[in-house]
PDB file of C-alpha atoms in Angstrom:
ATOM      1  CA  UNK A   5       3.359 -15.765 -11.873  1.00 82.00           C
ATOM      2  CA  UNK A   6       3.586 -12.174 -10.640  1.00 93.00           C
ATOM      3  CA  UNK A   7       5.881 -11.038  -7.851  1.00 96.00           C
ATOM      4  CA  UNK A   8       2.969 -10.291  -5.865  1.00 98.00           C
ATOM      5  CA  UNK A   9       1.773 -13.936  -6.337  1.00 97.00           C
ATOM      6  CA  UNK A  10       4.659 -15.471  -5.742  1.00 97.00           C
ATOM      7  CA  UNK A  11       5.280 -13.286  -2.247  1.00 98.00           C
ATOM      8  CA  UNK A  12       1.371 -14.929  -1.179  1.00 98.00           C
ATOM      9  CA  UNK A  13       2.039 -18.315  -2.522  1.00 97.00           C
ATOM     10  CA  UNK A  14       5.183 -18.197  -0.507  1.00 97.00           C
ATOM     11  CA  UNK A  15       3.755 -16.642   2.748  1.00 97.00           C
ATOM     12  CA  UNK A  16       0.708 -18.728   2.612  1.00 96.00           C
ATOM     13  CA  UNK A  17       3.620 -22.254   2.962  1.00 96.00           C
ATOM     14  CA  UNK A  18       5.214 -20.598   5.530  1.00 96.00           C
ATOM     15  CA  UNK A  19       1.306 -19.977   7.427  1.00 96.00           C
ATOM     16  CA  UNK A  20       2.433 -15.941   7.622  1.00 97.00           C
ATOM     17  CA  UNK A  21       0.616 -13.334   6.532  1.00 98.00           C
ATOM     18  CA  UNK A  22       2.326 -10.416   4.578  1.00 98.00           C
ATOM     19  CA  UNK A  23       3.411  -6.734   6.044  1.00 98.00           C
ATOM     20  CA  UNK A  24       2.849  -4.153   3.812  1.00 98.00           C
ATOM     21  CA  UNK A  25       4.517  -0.765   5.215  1.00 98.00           C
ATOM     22  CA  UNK A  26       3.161   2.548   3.499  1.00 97.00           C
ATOM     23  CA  UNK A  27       5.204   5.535   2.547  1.00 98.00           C
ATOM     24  CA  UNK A  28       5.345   9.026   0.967  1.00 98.00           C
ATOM     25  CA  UNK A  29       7.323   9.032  -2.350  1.00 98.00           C
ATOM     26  CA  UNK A  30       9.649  12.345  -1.732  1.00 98.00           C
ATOM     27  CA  UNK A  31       8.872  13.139   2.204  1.00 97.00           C
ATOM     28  CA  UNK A  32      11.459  13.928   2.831  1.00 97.00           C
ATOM     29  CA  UNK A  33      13.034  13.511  -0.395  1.00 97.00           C
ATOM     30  CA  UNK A  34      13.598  10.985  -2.944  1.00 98.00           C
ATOM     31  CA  UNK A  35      16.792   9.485  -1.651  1.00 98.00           C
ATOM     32  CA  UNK A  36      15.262   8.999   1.734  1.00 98.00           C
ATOM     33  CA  UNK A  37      12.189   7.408   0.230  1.00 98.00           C
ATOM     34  CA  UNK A  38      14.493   4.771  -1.459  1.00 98.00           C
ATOM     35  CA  UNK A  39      16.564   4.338   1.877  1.00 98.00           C
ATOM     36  CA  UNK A  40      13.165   3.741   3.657  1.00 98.00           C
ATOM     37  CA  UNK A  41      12.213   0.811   1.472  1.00 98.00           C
ATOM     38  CA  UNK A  42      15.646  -0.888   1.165  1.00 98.00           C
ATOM     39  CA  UNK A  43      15.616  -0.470   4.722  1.00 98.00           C
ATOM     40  CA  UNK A  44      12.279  -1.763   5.159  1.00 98.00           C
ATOM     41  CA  UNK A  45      12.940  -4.920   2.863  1.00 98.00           C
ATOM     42  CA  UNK A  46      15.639  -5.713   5.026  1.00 98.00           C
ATOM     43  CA  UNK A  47      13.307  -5.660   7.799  1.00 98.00           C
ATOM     44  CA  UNK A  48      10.900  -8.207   7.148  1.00 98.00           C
ATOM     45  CA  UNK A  49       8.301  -6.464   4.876  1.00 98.00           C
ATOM     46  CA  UNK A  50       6.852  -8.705   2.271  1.00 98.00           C
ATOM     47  CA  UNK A  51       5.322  -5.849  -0.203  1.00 98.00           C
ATOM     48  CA  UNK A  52       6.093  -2.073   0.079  1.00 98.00           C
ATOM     49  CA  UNK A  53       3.364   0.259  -1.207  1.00 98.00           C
ATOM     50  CA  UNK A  54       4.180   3.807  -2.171  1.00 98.00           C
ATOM     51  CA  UNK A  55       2.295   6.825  -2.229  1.00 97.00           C
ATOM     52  CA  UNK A  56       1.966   9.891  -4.936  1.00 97.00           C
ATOM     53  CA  UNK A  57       2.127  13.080  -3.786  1.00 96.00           C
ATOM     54  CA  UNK A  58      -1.498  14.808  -4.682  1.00 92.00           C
ATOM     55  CA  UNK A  59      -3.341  17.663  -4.016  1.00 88.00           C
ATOM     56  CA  UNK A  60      -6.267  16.673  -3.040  1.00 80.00           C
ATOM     57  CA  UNK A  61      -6.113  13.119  -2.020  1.00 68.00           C
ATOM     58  CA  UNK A  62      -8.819  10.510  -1.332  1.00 70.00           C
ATOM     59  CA  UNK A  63      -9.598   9.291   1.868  1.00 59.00           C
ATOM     60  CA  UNK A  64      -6.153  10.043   3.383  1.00 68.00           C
ATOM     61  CA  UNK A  65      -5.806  11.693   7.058  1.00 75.00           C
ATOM     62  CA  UNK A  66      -4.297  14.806   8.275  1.00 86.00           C
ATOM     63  CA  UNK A  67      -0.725  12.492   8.741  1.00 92.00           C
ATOM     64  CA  UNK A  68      -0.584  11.963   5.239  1.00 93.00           C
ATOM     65  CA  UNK A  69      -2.030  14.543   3.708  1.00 92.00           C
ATOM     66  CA  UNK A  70       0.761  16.461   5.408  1.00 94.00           C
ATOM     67  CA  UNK A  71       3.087  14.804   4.206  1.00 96.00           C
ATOM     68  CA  UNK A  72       2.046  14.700   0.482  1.00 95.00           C
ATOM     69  CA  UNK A  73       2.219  18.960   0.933  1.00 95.00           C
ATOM     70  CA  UNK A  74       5.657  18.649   2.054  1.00 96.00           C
ATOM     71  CA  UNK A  75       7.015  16.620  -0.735  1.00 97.00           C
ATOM     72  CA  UNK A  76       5.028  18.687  -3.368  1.00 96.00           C
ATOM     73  CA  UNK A  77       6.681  21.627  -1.715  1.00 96.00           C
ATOM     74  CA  UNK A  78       9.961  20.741  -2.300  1.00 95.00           C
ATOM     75  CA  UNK A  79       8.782  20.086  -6.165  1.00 96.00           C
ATOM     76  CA  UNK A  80       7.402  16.495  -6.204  1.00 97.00           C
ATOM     77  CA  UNK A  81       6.887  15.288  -9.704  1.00 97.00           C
ATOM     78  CA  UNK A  82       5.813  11.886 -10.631  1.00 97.00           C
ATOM     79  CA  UNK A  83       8.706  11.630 -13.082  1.00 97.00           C
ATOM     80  CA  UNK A  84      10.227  11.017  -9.761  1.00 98.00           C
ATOM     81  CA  UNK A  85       8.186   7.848  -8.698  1.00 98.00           C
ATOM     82  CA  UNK A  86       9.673   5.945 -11.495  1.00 98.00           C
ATOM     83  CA  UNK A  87      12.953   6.739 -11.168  1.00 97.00           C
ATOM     84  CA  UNK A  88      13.317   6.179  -7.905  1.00 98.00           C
ATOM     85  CA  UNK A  89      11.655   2.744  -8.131  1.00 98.00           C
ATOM     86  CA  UNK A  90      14.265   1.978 -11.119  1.00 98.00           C
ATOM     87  CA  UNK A  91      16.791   3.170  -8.721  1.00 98.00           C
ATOM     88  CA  UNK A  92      15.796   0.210  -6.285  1.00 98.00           C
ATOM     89  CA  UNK A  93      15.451  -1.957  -8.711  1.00 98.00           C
ATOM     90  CA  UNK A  94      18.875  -1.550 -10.091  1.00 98.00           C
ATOM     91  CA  UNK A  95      20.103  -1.765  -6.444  1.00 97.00           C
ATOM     92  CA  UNK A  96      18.799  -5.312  -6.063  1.00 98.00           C
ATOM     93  CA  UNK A  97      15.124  -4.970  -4.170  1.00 98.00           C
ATOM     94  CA  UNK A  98      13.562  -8.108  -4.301  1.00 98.00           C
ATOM     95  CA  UNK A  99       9.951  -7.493  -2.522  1.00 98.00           C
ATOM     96  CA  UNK A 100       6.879  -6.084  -5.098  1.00 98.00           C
ATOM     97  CA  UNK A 101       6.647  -2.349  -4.859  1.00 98.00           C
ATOM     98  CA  UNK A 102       2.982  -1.359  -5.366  1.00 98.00           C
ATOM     99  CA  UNK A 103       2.161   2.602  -5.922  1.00 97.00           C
ATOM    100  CA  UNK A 104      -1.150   4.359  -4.591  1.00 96.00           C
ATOM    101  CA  UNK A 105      -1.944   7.227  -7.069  1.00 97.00           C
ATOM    102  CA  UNK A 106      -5.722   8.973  -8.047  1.00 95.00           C
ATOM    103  CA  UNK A 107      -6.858   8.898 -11.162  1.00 94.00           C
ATOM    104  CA  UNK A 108      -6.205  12.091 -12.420  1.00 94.00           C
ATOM    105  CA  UNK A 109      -2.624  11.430 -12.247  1.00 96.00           C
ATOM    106  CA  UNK A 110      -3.090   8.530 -14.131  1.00 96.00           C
ATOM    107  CA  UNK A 111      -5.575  10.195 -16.133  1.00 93.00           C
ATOM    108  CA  UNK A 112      -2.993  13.014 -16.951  1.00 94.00           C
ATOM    109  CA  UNK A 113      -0.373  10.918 -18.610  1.00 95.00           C
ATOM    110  CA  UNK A 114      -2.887   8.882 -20.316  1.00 96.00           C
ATOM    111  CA  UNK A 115      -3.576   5.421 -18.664  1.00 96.00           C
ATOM    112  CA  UNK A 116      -1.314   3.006 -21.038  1.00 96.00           C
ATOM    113  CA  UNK A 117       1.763   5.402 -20.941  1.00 97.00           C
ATOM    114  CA  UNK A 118       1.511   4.995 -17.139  1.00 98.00           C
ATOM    115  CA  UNK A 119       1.392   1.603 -17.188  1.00 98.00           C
ATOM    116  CA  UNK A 120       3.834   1.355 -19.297  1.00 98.00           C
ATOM    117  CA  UNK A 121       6.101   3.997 -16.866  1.00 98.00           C
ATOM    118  CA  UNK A 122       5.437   1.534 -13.875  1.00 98.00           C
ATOM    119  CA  UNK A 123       5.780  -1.682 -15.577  1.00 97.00           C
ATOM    120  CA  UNK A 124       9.405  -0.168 -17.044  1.00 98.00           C
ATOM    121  CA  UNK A 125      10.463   1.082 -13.772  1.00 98.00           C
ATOM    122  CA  UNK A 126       9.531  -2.183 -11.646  1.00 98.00           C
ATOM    123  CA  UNK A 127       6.231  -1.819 -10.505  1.00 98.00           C
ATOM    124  CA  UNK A 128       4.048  -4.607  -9.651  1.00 98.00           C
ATOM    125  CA  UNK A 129       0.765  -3.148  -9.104  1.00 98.00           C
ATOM    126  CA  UNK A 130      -1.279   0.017  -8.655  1.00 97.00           C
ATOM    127  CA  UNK A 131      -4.161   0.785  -6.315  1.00 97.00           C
ATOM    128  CA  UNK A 132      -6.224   3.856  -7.607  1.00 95.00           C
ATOM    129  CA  UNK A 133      -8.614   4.293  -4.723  1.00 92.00           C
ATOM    130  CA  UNK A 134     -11.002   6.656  -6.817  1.00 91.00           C
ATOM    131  CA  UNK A 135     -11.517   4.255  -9.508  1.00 91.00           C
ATOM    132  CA  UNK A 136     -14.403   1.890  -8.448  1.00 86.00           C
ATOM    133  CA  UNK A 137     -14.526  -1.544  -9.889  1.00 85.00           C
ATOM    134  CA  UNK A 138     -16.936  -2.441 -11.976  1.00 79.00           C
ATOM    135  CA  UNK A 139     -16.738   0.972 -13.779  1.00 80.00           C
ATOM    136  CA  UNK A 140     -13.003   1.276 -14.541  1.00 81.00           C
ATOM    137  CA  UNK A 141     -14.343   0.677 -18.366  1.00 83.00           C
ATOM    138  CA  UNK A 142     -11.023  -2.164 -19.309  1.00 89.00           C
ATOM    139  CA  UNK A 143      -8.549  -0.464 -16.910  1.00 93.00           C
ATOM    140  CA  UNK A 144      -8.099  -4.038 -15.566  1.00 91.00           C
ATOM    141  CA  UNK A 145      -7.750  -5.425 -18.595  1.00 92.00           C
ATOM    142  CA  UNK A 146      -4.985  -3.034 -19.968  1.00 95.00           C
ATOM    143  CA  UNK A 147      -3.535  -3.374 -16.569  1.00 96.00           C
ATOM    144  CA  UNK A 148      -2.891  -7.060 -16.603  1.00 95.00           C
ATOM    145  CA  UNK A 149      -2.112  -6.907 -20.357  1.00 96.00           C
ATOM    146  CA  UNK A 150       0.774  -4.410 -18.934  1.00 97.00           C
ATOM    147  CA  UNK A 151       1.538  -7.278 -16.619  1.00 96.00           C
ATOM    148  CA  UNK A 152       0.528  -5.620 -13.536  1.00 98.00           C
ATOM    149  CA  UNK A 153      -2.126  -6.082 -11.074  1.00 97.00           C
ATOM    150  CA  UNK A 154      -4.839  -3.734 -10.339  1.00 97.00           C
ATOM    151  CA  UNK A 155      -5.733  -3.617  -6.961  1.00 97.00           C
ATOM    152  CA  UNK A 156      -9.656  -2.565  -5.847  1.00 96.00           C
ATOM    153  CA  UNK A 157     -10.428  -1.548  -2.093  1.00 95.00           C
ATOM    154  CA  UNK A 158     -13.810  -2.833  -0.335  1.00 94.00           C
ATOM    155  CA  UNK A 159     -15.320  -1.053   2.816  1.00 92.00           C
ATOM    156  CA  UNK A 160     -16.881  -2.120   5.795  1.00 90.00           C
ATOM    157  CA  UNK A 161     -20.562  -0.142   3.853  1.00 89.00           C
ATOM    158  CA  UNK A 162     -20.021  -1.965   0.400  1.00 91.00           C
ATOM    159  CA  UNK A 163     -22.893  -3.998  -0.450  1.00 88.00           C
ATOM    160  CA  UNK A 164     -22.724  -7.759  -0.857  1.00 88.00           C
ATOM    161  CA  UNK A 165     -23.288  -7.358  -4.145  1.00 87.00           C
ATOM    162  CA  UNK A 166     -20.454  -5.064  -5.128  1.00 91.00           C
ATOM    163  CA  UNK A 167     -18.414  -6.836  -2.548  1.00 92.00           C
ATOM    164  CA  UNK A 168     -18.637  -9.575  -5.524  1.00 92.00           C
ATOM    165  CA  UNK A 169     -17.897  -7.611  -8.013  1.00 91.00           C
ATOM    166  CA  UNK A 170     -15.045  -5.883  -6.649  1.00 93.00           C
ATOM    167  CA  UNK A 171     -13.454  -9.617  -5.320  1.00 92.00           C
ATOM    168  CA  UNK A 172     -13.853 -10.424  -8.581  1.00 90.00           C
ATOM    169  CA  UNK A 173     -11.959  -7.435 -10.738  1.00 92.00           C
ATOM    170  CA  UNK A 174      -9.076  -7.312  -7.839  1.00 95.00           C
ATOM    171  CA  UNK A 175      -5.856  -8.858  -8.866  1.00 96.00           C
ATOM    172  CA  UNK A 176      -3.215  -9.258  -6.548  1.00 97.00           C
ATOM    173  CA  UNK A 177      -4.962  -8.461  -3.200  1.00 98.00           C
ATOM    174  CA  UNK A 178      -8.048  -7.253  -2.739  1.00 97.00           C
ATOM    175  CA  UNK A 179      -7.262  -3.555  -0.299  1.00 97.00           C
ATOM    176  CA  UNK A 180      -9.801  -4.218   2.744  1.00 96.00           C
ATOM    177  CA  UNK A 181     -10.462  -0.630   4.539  1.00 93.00           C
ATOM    178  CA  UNK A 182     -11.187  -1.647   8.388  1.00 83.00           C
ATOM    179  CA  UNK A 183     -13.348   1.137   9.279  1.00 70.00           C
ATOM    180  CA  UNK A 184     -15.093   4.134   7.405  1.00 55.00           C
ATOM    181  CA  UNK A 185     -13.769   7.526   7.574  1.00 46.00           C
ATOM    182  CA  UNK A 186      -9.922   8.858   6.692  1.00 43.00           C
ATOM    183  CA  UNK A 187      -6.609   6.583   7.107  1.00 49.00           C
ATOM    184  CA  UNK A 188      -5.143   7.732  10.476  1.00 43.00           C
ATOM    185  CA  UNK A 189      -4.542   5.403  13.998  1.00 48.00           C
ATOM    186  CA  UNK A 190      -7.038   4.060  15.996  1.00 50.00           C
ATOM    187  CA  UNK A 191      -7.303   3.001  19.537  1.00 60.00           C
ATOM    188  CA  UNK A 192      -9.297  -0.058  18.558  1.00 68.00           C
ATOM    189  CA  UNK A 193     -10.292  -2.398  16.052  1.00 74.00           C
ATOM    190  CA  UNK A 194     -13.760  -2.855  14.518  1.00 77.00           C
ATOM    191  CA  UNK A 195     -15.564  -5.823  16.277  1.00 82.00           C
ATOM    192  CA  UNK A 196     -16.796  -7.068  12.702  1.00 86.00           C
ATOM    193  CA  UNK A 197     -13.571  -6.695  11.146  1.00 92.00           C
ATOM    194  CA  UNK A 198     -12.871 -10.613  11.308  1.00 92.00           C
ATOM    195  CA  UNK A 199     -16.129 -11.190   9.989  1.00 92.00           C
ATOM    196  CA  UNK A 200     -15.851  -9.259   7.409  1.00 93.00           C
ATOM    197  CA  UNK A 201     -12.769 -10.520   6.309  1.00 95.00           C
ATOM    198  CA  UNK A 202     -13.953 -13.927   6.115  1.00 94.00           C
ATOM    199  CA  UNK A 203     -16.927 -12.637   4.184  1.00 94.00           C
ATOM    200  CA  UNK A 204     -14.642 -11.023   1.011  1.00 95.00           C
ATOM    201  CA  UNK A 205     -12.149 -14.261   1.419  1.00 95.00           C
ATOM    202  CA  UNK A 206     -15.171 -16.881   0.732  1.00 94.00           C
ATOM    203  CA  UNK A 207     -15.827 -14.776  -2.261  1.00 93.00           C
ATOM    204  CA  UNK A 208     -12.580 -14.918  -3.873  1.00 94.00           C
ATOM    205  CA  UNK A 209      -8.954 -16.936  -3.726  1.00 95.00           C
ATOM    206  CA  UNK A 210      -7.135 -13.478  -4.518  1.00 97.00           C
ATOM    207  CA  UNK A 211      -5.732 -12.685  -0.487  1.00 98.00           C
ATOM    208  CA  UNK A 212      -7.370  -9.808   1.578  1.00 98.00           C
ATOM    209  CA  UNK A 213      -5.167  -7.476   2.834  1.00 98.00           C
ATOM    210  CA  UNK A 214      -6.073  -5.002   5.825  1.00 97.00           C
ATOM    211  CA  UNK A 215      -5.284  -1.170   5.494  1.00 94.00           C
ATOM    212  CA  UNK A 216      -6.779   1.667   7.958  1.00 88.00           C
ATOM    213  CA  UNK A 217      -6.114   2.128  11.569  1.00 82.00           C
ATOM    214  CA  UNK A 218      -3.635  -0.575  12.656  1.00 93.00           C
ATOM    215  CA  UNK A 219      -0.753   1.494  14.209  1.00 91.00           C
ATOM    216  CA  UNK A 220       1.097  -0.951  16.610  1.00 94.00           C
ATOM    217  CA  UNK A 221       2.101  -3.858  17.165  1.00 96.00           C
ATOM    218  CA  UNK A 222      -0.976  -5.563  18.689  1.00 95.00           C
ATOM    219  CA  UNK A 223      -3.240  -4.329  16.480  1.00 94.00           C
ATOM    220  CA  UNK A 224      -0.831  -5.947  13.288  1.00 96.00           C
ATOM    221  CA  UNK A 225      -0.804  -9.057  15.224  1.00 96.00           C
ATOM    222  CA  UNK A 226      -4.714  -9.371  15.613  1.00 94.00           C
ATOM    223  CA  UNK A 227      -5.336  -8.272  11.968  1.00 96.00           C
ATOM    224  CA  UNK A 228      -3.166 -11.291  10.950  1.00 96.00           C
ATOM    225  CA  UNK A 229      -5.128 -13.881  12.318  1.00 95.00           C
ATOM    226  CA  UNK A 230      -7.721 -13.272  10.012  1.00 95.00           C
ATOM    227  CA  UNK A 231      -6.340 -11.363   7.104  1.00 97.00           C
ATOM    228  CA  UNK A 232      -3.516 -12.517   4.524  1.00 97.00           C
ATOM    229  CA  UNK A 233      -1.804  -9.549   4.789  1.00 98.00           C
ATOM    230  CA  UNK A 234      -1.494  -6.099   7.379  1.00 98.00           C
ATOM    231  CA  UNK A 235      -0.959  -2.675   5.548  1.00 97.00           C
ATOM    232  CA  UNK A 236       0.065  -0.060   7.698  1.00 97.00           C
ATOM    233  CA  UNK A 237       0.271   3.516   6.665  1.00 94.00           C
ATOM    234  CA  UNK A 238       0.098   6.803   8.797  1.00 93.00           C
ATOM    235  CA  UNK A 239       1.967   5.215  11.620  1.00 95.00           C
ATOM    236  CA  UNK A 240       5.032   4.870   9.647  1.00 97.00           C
ATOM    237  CA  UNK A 241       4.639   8.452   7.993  1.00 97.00           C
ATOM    238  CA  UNK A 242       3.698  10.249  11.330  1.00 96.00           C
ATOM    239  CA  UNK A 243       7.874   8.598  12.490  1.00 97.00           C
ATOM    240  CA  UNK A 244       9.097  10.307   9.349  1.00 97.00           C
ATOM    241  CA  UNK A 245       7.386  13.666  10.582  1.00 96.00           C
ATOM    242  CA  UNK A 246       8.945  13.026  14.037  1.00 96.00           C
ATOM    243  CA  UNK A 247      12.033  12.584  12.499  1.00 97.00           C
ATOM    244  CA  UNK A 248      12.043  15.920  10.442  1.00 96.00           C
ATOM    245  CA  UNK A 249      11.232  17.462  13.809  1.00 95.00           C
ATOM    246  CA  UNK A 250      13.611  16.128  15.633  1.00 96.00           C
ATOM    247  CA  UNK A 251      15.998  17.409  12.586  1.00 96.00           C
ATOM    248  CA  UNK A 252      16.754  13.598  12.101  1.00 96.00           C
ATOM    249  CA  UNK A 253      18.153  13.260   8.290  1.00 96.00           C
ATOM    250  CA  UNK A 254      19.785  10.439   6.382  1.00 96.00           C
ATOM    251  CA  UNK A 255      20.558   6.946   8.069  1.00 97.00           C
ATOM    252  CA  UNK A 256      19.185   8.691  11.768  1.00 98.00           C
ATOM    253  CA  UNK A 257      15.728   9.499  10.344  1.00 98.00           C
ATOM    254  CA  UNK A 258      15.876   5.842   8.684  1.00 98.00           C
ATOM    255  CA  UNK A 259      16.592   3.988  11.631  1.00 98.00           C
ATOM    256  CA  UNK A 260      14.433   5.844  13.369  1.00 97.00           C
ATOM    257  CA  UNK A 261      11.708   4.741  11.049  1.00 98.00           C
ATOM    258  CA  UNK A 262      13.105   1.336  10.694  1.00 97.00           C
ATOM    259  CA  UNK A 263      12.738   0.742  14.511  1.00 97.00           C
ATOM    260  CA  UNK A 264       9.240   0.434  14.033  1.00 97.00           C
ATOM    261  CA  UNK A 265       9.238  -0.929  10.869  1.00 98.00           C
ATOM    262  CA  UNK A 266      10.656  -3.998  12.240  1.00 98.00           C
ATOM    263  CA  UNK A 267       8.190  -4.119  15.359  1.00 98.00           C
ATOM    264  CA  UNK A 268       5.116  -4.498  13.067  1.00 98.00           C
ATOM    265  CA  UNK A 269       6.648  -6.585  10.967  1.00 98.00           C
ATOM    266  CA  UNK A 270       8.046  -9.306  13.669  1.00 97.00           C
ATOM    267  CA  UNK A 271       4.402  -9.012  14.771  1.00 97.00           C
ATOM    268  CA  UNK A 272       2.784  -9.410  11.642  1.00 97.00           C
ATOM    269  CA  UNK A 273       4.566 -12.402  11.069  1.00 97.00           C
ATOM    270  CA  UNK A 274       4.349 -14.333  14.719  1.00 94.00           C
ATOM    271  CA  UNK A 275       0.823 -15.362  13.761  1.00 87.00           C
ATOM    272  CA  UNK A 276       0.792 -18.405  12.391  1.00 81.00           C
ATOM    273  CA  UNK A 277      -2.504 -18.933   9.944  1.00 76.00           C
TER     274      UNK A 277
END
């Protein structure tokens, strides 16, 4: 059974559903990155998910975006992403580490040397928002054969039909985007958003996670009545902005990160399912 399994299987006993914080691999440099998710292990997250610096990324809002530019300023390079992760692997993190990257990144190295990169570094899983299911030619299959999980993304517009189809390639979690549009806060949450959560979960038994627009604590709280797990993103990358301009660095811009952190996590996991 995969880490990622194992996390659900043990959430699911304990009637919790998982918190998945987001961040920038190299904003505002590598050794920060790695601080953020030791940090963030230690304060309660079940699943960290890391982002690749790109150019022109999919779906991601101004908060992110700008914070991809600043890492690839400072010379990014995804040579980086795996050495960091082996970095926190070697320094005992537990939790699955899951990386967002686009497919031409992936494409780039070739898919199976990437795989293999990831699965050698400690990698559990990879979401590659601009590769749809169901035309990802045996992507999935060379991912699990890797021994990772490849993790597909459903929107509040996809069809029933691909809704299927996409429930049935995800393994994992299946990424559920709340509401169309960019990643970025929101005041408020869709009013279908538990019905449509419901919807993907009676199509599958691989858990729904919720990404897009939760930003506080309330809003992680509400998601995990119906969801199995709360991903939160631009929230937690706009407090390493606010760090950098507050000329926070080291442990101060962690802890100033972490503050949150722990907030959305504590309310993530007060619901009991």
């Amino acid at each position: 059974m995969s880490r990622i399994a194992e996390t659900f299987k043990r959430l699911k006993s304990e009637k919790k559903a998982a918190f998945i914080p987001f961040f920038v691999t190299g904003d505002p440099d590598i050794q920060t990155t790695i601080d953020l998710v030791r940090a963030a292990e230690a304060s309660g997250a079940d699943i960290v998910e890391l982002g690749v610096p790109f150019s022109d990324p999919i779906a991601d809002g101004p908060v992110i975006q700008a914070s991809y530019y600043r890492a690839l300023d400072k010379g990014f390079r995804v040579s980086q992403l795996f050495e960091m992760a082996s970095a926190l692997r070697a320094g005992g993190l537990k939790i699955p580490l899951v990386c967002m990257v686009s497919q031409t990144l992936v494409f780039k190295r070739t898919l199976p040397v990437f795989l293999e990169s990831c699965k050698k570094a400690g990698f559990d899983g990879l979401i590659i928002p601009d590769l749809p299911a169901g035309y990802e030619g045996d992507s999935a299959e060379q991912t699990a054969a890797a021994g990772l999980d490849l993790i597909f993304l459903i929107a509040p517009t996809t069809l029933t039909e691909r809704r299927s189809v996409i429930a049935t390639r995800s393994r994992g979690f299946i990424y559920y985007i709340s509401t169309t549009g960019i990643t970025g806060a929101r005041t408020t949450l869709p009013p279908d958003l538990a019905e449509n959560i419901k919807d993907i979960q009676s199509r599958t038994q691989t858990p729904v996670c919720v990404g897009f627009g939760i930003s506080r604590p309330d809003q992680a709280s509400a998601v995990a009545v119906a969801a199995d797990g709360v991903i939160i993103g631009s929230a937690l990358v706009k407090k390493v902005e606010e760090a950098q301009s507050l000329q926070l660095a080291g442990a101060a811009l962690v802890n100033h990160v972490t503050a949150l952190v722990k907030e959305l996590a504590e309310a993530a996991h007060q619901v009991k399912r």
